[in-house]
Amino acid sequence: SADIISTVEFNHTGELLATGDKGGRVVIFQREQEKVSLHCHPDFWLPSTDKTVKLWKVSERDKRPEGYNLKDEEGRLRDPATITTLRVPVLRPMDLMVEATPRRVFANAHTYHINSISVNSDYETYMSADDLRINLWNFEITNQSFNIVDIKPANMEELTEVITAAEFHPHHCNTFVYSSSKGTIRLCDMRASALCDRHTKCEYQHKSHGVFEEPEDPSNRSFFSEIISSISDVKFSHSGRYIMTRDYLTVKVWDLNMENLQIETYQVHDYLRSKLCSLYENDCIFDKFECVWNGSDR
């Protein structure tokens, strides 16, 4: 159904909540003191539809101009012969009207469906990620992007993992993180290399800075292990010190200074572990879930 919500996200102040559905619609809610009402705030938002990113300006109007000299109240041009005085237009109250105006379209850079968009802390660039590539964009340039991660093998039969999520560091514009279907998180520094998928910060498990992955217990391995360990979302804390990840049955918190072991693990719907076979048969085991920090990183 087109009405099924596919993503939810707060803005940085927590006052606005944006929801997107499978029909490609975005609705913005604004919190008020006594009630929650549905109306939009003048702002820019950056949704993606399949393989294209679009920048929109959202604004609201509760006044309209009246008393034009060359047009009547219906917007029709007046006969110049009837214009005998010069009037100053005035603003009259009106019912609240929300307008969404397209500003830019960033296209032709992704072969696969976009799964993540993240605005950089410099507010000049953002990145978009699909299954195999992450591209860096400038807001002012719509026809060119820079490929900063490319994990596509020369032979697609050798493909063993895909990118599942990506996000910029909240304070350091050169740093970003991306997760994979293998349950791996890679912390990357764009200052170290133009292409960040094959450098020392992102390559070897537990041997180089930048890779966060939990060692697998062989005794717990099953047919479903690889499926449920796939990371569906990754988020930096507001402070930038921690990373939170979400897989099918757990939420994990990692300290950037401690790569080999997560500092906290929260079980989610643990009772489903005994029902993985049924979930696999009806494809529910492939559902993706998001995670988010609250304002205090707790």
CSV table of C-alpha atoms in Angstrom, one decimal:
chain,number,residue,atom,x,y,z
A,1,SER,CA,0.0,0.0,0.0
A,2,ALA,CA,1.2,3.5,-0.8
A,3,ASP,CA,0.1,4.7,2.6
A,4,ILE,CA,2.6,2.5,4.5
A,5,ILE,CA,5.1,4.7,6.3
A,6,SER,CA,8.7,3.9,5.3
A,7,THR,CA,10.7,6.4,7.2
A,8,VAL,CA,10.4,8.8,10.2
A,9,GLU,CA,12.9,11.4,11.3
A,10,PHE,CA,13.0,14.4,13.7
A,11,ASN,CA,14.9,17.6,12.8
A,12,HIS,CA,17.8,18.7,14.9
A,13,THR,CA,15.7,20.6,17.4
A,14,GLY,CA,13.1,17.9,17.9
A,15,GLU,CA,10.2,20.3,17.0
A,16,LEU,CA,9.6,18.9,13.5
A,17,LEU,CA,8.8,15.3,12.6
A,18,ALA,CA,8.9,14.2,9.0
A,19,THR,CA,7.3,11.0,7.7
A,20,GLY,CA,7.7,9.4,4.3
A,21,ASP,CA,5.5,6.7,2.8
A,22,LYS,CA,5.8,4.2,0.0
A,23,GLY,CA,3.8,6.5,-2.3
A,24,GLY,CA,6.7,9.0,-2.2
A,25,ARG,CA,4.8,11.5,0.0
A,26,VAL,CA,6.5,13.4,2.8
A,27,VAL,CA,4.4,14.9,5.7
A,28,ILE,CA,5.9,17.3,8.3
A,29,PHE,CA,4.4,17.6,11.8
A,30,GLN,CA,5.2,20.5,14.1
A,31,ARG,CA,4.9,20.0,17.9
A,32,GLU,CA,2.9,22.6,19.8
A,33,GLN,CA,2.6,23.1,23.6
A,34,GLU,CA,-0.9,21.8,24.0
A,35,LYS,CA,-1.5,19.7,20.9
A,36,VAL,CA,0.2,18.2,17.9
A,37,SER,CA,-1.1,19.8,14.7
A,38,LEU,CA,-0.4,18.9,11.1
A,39,HIS,CA,1.2,21.9,9.4
A,40,CYS,CA,4.5,22.6,7.8
A,41,HIS,CA,7.4,24.8,8.8
A,42,PRO,CA,9.4,27.0,6.3
A,43,ASP,CA,12.4,24.8,5.7
A,44,PHE,CA,14.2,22.7,3.2
A,45,TRP,CA,13.9,19.0,3.1
A,46,LEU,CA,15.8,16.4,1.0
A,47,PRO,CA,13.8,13.3,0.2
A,48,SER,CA,14.8,10.6,-2.3
A,49,THR,CA,12.6,8.6,-4.7
A,50,ASP,CA,14.3,5.4,-5.9
A,51,LYS,CA,17.5,6.7,-7.5
A,52,THR,CA,16.9,10.5,-7.5
A,53,VAL,CA,17.3,13.1,-4.7
A,54,LYS,CA,15.1,16.2,-4.7
A,55,LEU,CA,15.5,19.4,-2.7
A,56,TRP,CA,12.3,21.1,-1.7
A,57,LYS,CA,11.5,24.3,0.1
A,58,VAL,CA,8.5,24.0,2.5
A,59,SER,CA,6.7,27.2,3.6
A,60,GLU,CA,3.4,28.2,5.1
A,61,ARG,CA,1.2,31.3,4.4
A,62,ASP,CA,-1.6,32.7,6.5
A,63,LYS,CA,-1.8,36.1,4.8
A,64,ARG,CA,-2.5,37.1,1.2
A,65,PRO,CA,-1.9,40.4,-0.6
A,66,GLU,CA,-4.9,42.4,-1.8
A,67,GLY,CA,-5.3,45.8,-3.5
A,68,TYR,CA,-3.1,45.4,-6.6
A,69,ASN,CA,-3.1,48.2,-9.1
A,70,LEU,CA,-2.9,46.2,-12.3
A,71,LYS,CA,-5.0,43.1,-11.3
A,72,ASP,CA,-8.4,42.7,-9.7
A,73,GLU,CA,-9.2,40.5,-6.7
A,74,GLU,CA,-9.6,37.5,-9.0
A,75,GLY,CA,-6.2,38.0,-10.5
A,76,ARG,CA,-7.4,39.2,-13.8
A,77,LEU,CA,-5.7,42.2,-15.5
A,78,ARG,CA,-7.7,45.4,-15.1
A,79,ASP,CA,-8.5,47.8,-18.0
A,80,PRO,CA,-5.8,50.6,-17.8
A,81,ALA,CA,-8.6,53.1,-18.4
A,82,THR,CA,-10.3,52.2,-15.1
A,83,ILE,CA,-7.1,52.8,-13.1
A,84,THR,CA,-7.4,56.3,-11.7
A,85,THR,CA,-5.5,56.0,-8.4
A,86,LEU,CA,-2.4,54.4,-7.1
A,87,ARG,CA,-3.0,51.9,-4.3
A,88,VAL,CA,-0.6,50.3,-1.9
A,89,PRO,CA,-1.3,46.5,-1.6
A,90,VAL,CA,-2.1,45.2,1.9
A,91,LEU,CA,-1.9,41.8,3.6
A,92,ARG,CA,-5.2,40.2,4.7
A,93,PRO,CA,-5.5,37.1,7.0
A,94,MET,CA,-6.4,33.8,5.3
A,95,ASP,CA,-6.6,30.1,6.2
A,96,LEU,CA,-3.2,28.6,6.7
A,97,MET,CA,-1.8,27.3,3.4
A,98,VAL,CA,1.2,25.0,3.1
A,99,GLU,CA,3.4,25.1,0.0
A,100,ALA,CA,6.1,22.8,-1.2
A,101,THR,CA,8.3,24.2,-3.9
A,102,PRO,CA,10.9,22.1,-5.8
A,103,ARG,CA,14.3,23.7,-5.9
A,104,ARG,CA,16.8,21.2,-7.2
A,105,VAL,CA,16.9,17.6,-8.6
A,106,PHE,CA,20.0,15.5,-8.2
A,107,ALA,CA,19.8,12.6,-10.6
A,108,ASN,CA,21.7,10.1,-12.7
A,109,ALA,CA,24.3,9.1,-10.1
A,110,HIS,CA,22.8,5.9,-8.7
A,111,THR,CA,22.2,2.6,-10.4
A,112,TYR,CA,20.5,1.0,-7.4
A,113,HIS,CA,17.8,2.3,-5.1
A,114,ILE,CA,19.0,5.0,-2.6
A,115,ASN,CA,18.8,3.7,1.0
A,116,SER,CA,20.4,6.7,2.9
A,117,ILE,CA,20.8,10.4,2.7
A,118,SER,CA,22.9,12.4,5.2
A,119,VAL,CA,23.6,16.2,5.3
A,120,ASN,CA,27.1,17.1,6.3
A,121,SER,CA,27.9,19.4,9.2
A,122,ASP,CA,29.3,22.0,6.8
A,123,TYR,CA,25.7,22.4,5.4
A,124,GLU,CA,27.3,22.6,1.9
A,125,THR,CA,27.4,19.0,1.0
A,126,TYR,CA,25.5,15.8,1.6
A,127,MET,CA,25.9,12.1,0.7
A,128,SER,CA,23.6,9.6,-0.8
A,129,ALA,CA,24.1,5.8,-0.6
A,130,ASP,CA,22.7,2.8,-2.5
A,131,ASP,CA,23.6,-0.9,-2.2
A,132,LEU,CA,27.1,-0.6,-3.7
A,133,ARG,CA,28.1,3.1,-3.8
A,134,ILE,CA,28.1,6.3,-1.7
A,135,ASN,CA,28.2,9.6,-3.5
A,136,LEU,CA,29.1,13.1,-2.2
A,137,TRP,CA,27.1,16.0,-3.5
A,138,ASN,CA,27.3,19.8,-3.2
A,139,PHE,CA,23.9,21.5,-2.8
A,140,GLU,CA,24.7,24.0,-5.5
A,141,ILE,CA,25.7,21.4,-8.1
A,142,THR,CA,23.1,19.1,-9.4
A,143,ASN,CA,24.8,17.4,-12.4
A,144,GLN,CA,28.0,16.2,-10.7
A,145,SER,CA,28.8,14.1,-7.6
A,146,PHE,CA,31.9,12.4,-6.3
A,147,ASN,CA,32.0,8.7,-5.6
A,148,ILE,CA,33.5,8.2,-2.1
A,149,VAL,CA,32.7,4.5,-1.6
A,150,ASP,CA,32.4,1.8,-4.2
A,151,ILE,CA,32.2,-1.9,-3.2
A,152,LYS,CA,31.0,-3.2,-6.5
A,153,PRO,CA,33.2,-6.2,-7.5
A,154,ALA,CA,34.4,-6.6,-11.1
A,155,ASN,CA,32.4,-9.8,-11.2
A,156,MET,CA,28.9,-9.4,-9.6
A,157,GLU,CA,29.0,-13.1,-8.8
A,158,GLU,CA,31.7,-12.3,-6.2
A,159,LEU,CA,29.4,-9.9,-4.4
A,160,THR,CA,29.3,-10.8,-0.7
A,161,GLU,CA,27.8,-7.7,1.0
A,162,VAL,CA,25.9,-4.5,0.3
A,163,ILE,CA,25.7,-1.1,1.9
A,164,THR,CA,22.7,-0.8,4.2
A,165,ALA,CA,23.0,2.7,5.7
A,166,ALA,CA,25.4,5.7,5.9
A,167,GLU,CA,25.6,8.9,8.0
A,168,PHE,CA,28.0,11.8,8.4
A,169,HIS,CA,29.6,12.6,11.8
A,170,PRO,CA,27.6,15.4,13.5
A,171,HIS,CA,30.6,17.6,14.0
A,172,HIS,CA,33.5,16.5,11.8
A,173,CYS,CA,32.7,17.1,8.2
A,174,ASN,CA,35.4,14.7,7.0
A,175,THR,CA,34.1,11.7,8.9
A,176,PHE,CA,31.3,9.4,8.0
A,177,VAL,CA,30.2,5.8,8.8
A,178,TYR,CA,28.5,3.2,6.8
A,179,SER,CA,27.1,-0.3,7.6
A,180,SER,CA,26.8,-3.5,5.6
A,181,SER,CA,24.7,-6.6,5.3
A,182,LYS,CA,27.6,-8.5,6.9
A,183,GLY,CA,27.0,-6.7,10.2
A,184,THR,CA,30.1,-4.5,9.8
A,185,ILE,CA,30.4,-0.8,10.5
A,186,ARG,CA,33.1,1.1,8.8
A,187,LEU,CA,34.3,4.5,10.0
A,188,CYS,CA,35.8,6.5,7.2
A,189,ASP,CA,37.9,9.7,6.9
A,190,MET,CA,37.7,11.5,3.6
A,191,ARG,CA,41.1,13.2,4.3
A,192,ALA,CA,42.9,9.9,4.1
A,193,SER,CA,41.7,8.8,0.6
A,194,ALA,CA,39.4,10.0,-2.1
A,195,LEU,CA,37.8,6.6,-2.3
A,196,CYS,CA,37.0,5.4,1.2
A,197,ASP,CA,36.2,1.7,0.6
A,198,ARG,CA,39.7,0.4,0.4
A,199,HIS,CA,41.8,2.4,2.9
A,200,THR,CA,43.4,1.6,6.2
A,201,LYS,CA,40.5,2.9,8.2
A,202,CYS,CA,37.9,0.6,6.7
A,203,GLU,CA,39.6,-2.6,5.7
A,204,TYR,CA,40.6,-5.2,8.3
A,205,GLN,CA,38.4,-6.5,11.1
A,206,HIS,CA,39.9,-5.8,14.5
A,207,LYS,CA,43.3,-4.9,13.0
A,208,SER,CA,43.0,-1.3,11.9
A,209,HIS,CA,41.2,1.7,13.2
A,210,GLY,CA,37.7,2.2,11.9
A,211,VAL,CA,36.0,-1.2,11.7
A,212,PHE,CA,33.4,-2.2,14.3
A,213,GLU,CA,32.2,-5.8,14.2
A,214,GLU,CA,31.2,-8.2,16.8
A,215,PRO,CA,33.0,-11.6,16.7
A,216,GLU,CA,30.6,-14.4,15.9
A,217,ASP,CA,30.1,-17.3,18.4
A,218,PRO,CA,30.4,-20.5,16.3
A,219,SER,CA,28.2,-22.3,18.7
A,220,ASN,CA,25.3,-19.9,18.0
A,221,ARG,CA,25.6,-20.0,14.2
A,222,SER,CA,22.6,-21.0,12.2
A,223,PHE,CA,21.1,-20.7,8.7
A,224,PHE,CA,19.6,-17.4,9.8
A,225,SER,CA,22.7,-15.9,11.4
A,226,GLU,CA,23.9,-13.8,8.4
A,227,ILE,CA,20.3,-12.5,7.7
A,228,ILE,CA,19.6,-11.3,11.3
A,229,SER,CA,23.1,-9.8,11.7
A,230,SER,CA,22.6,-7.5,8.7
A,231,ILE,CA,22.7,-3.9,10.0
A,232,SER,CA,19.6,-2.0,8.8
A,233,ASP,CA,20.5,1.4,10.4
A,234,VAL,CA,23.4,3.3,11.9
A,235,LYS,CA,23.4,6.6,13.8
A,236,PHE,CA,26.0,8.8,15.4
A,237,SER,CA,25.1,10.1,18.9
A,238,HIS,CA,24.6,13.9,19.0
A,239,SER,CA,28.0,14.2,20.8
A,240,GLY,CA,29.7,12.2,18.0
A,241,ARG,CA,31.3,9.9,20.6
A,242,TYR,CA,29.1,6.8,20.1
A,243,ILE,CA,27.5,4.9,17.2
A,244,MET,CA,24.2,3.1,17.5
A,245,THR,CA,23.3,0.2,15.1
A,246,ARG,CA,20.1,-1.8,14.6
A,247,ASP,CA,19.9,-5.3,13.3
A,248,TYR,CA,16.9,-7.6,13.3
A,249,LEU,CA,16.9,-8.6,16.9
A,250,THR,CA,19.3,-6.1,18.7
A,251,VAL,CA,20.3,-2.5,19.1
A,252,LYS,CA,24.0,-2.1,19.9
A,253,VAL,CA,26.0,1.0,21.0
A,254,TRP,CA,29.6,1.3,20.1
A,255,ASP,CA,32.3,3.7,21.5
A,256,LEU,CA,34.5,5.1,18.8
A,257,ASN,CA,37.5,4.5,21.1
A,258,MET,CA,36.7,0.8,21.5
A,259,GLU,CA,36.4,-1.0,18.2
A,260,ASN,CA,36.5,-4.7,19.3
A,261,LEU,CA,33.4,-4.8,21.5
A,262,GLN,CA,30.1,-2.9,21.7
A,263,ILE,CA,29.5,-1.3,25.1
A,264,GLU,CA,25.8,-1.9,25.3
A,265,THR,CA,23.4,-4.4,23.7
A,266,TYR,CA,19.7,-4.2,23.9
A,267,GLN,CA,17.6,-7.2,22.9
A,268,VAL,CA,14.6,-6.4,20.7
A,269,HIS,CA,11.7,-8.9,20.4
A,270,ASP,CA,13.9,-11.7,21.7
A,271,TYR,CA,11.0,-14.1,21.7
A,272,LEU,CA,11.2,-14.1,17.9
A,273,ARG,CA,14.4,-16.1,18.0
A,274,SER,CA,12.4,-19.3,18.2
A,275,LYS,CA,10.2,-18.3,15.3
A,276,LEU,CA,12.9,-17.4,12.7
A,277,CYS,CA,11.9,-20.3,10.4
A,278,SER,CA,8.3,-18.9,10.1
A,279,LEU,CA,9.6,-15.4,9.7
A,280,TYR,CA,11.8,-16.6,6.8
A,281,GLU,CA,9.0,-18.4,5.1
A,282,ASN,CA,6.8,-15.2,5.0
A,283,ASP,CA,9.8,-12.9,4.2
A,284,CYS,CA,9.3,-11.0,7.5
A,285,ILE,CA,12.8,-11.8,8.4
A,286,PHE,CA,14.0,-9.3,5.7
A,287,ASP,CA,12.1,-6.4,7.3
A,288,LYS,CA,14.4,-3.4,8.0
A,289,PHE,CA,14.2,-1.3,11.2
A,290,GLU,CA,15.6,2.2,12.1
A,291,CYS,CA,17.0,3.5,15.3
A,292,VAL,CA,17.4,7.0,16.7
A,293,TRP,CA,19.0,8.8,19.7
A,294,ASN,CA,17.0,11.0,21.9
A,295,GLY,CA,18.1,14.6,22.6
A,296,SER,CA,20.3,13.7,25.5
A,297,ASP,CA,22.0,10.6,23.9
A,298,ARG,CA,20.5,8.3,26.5
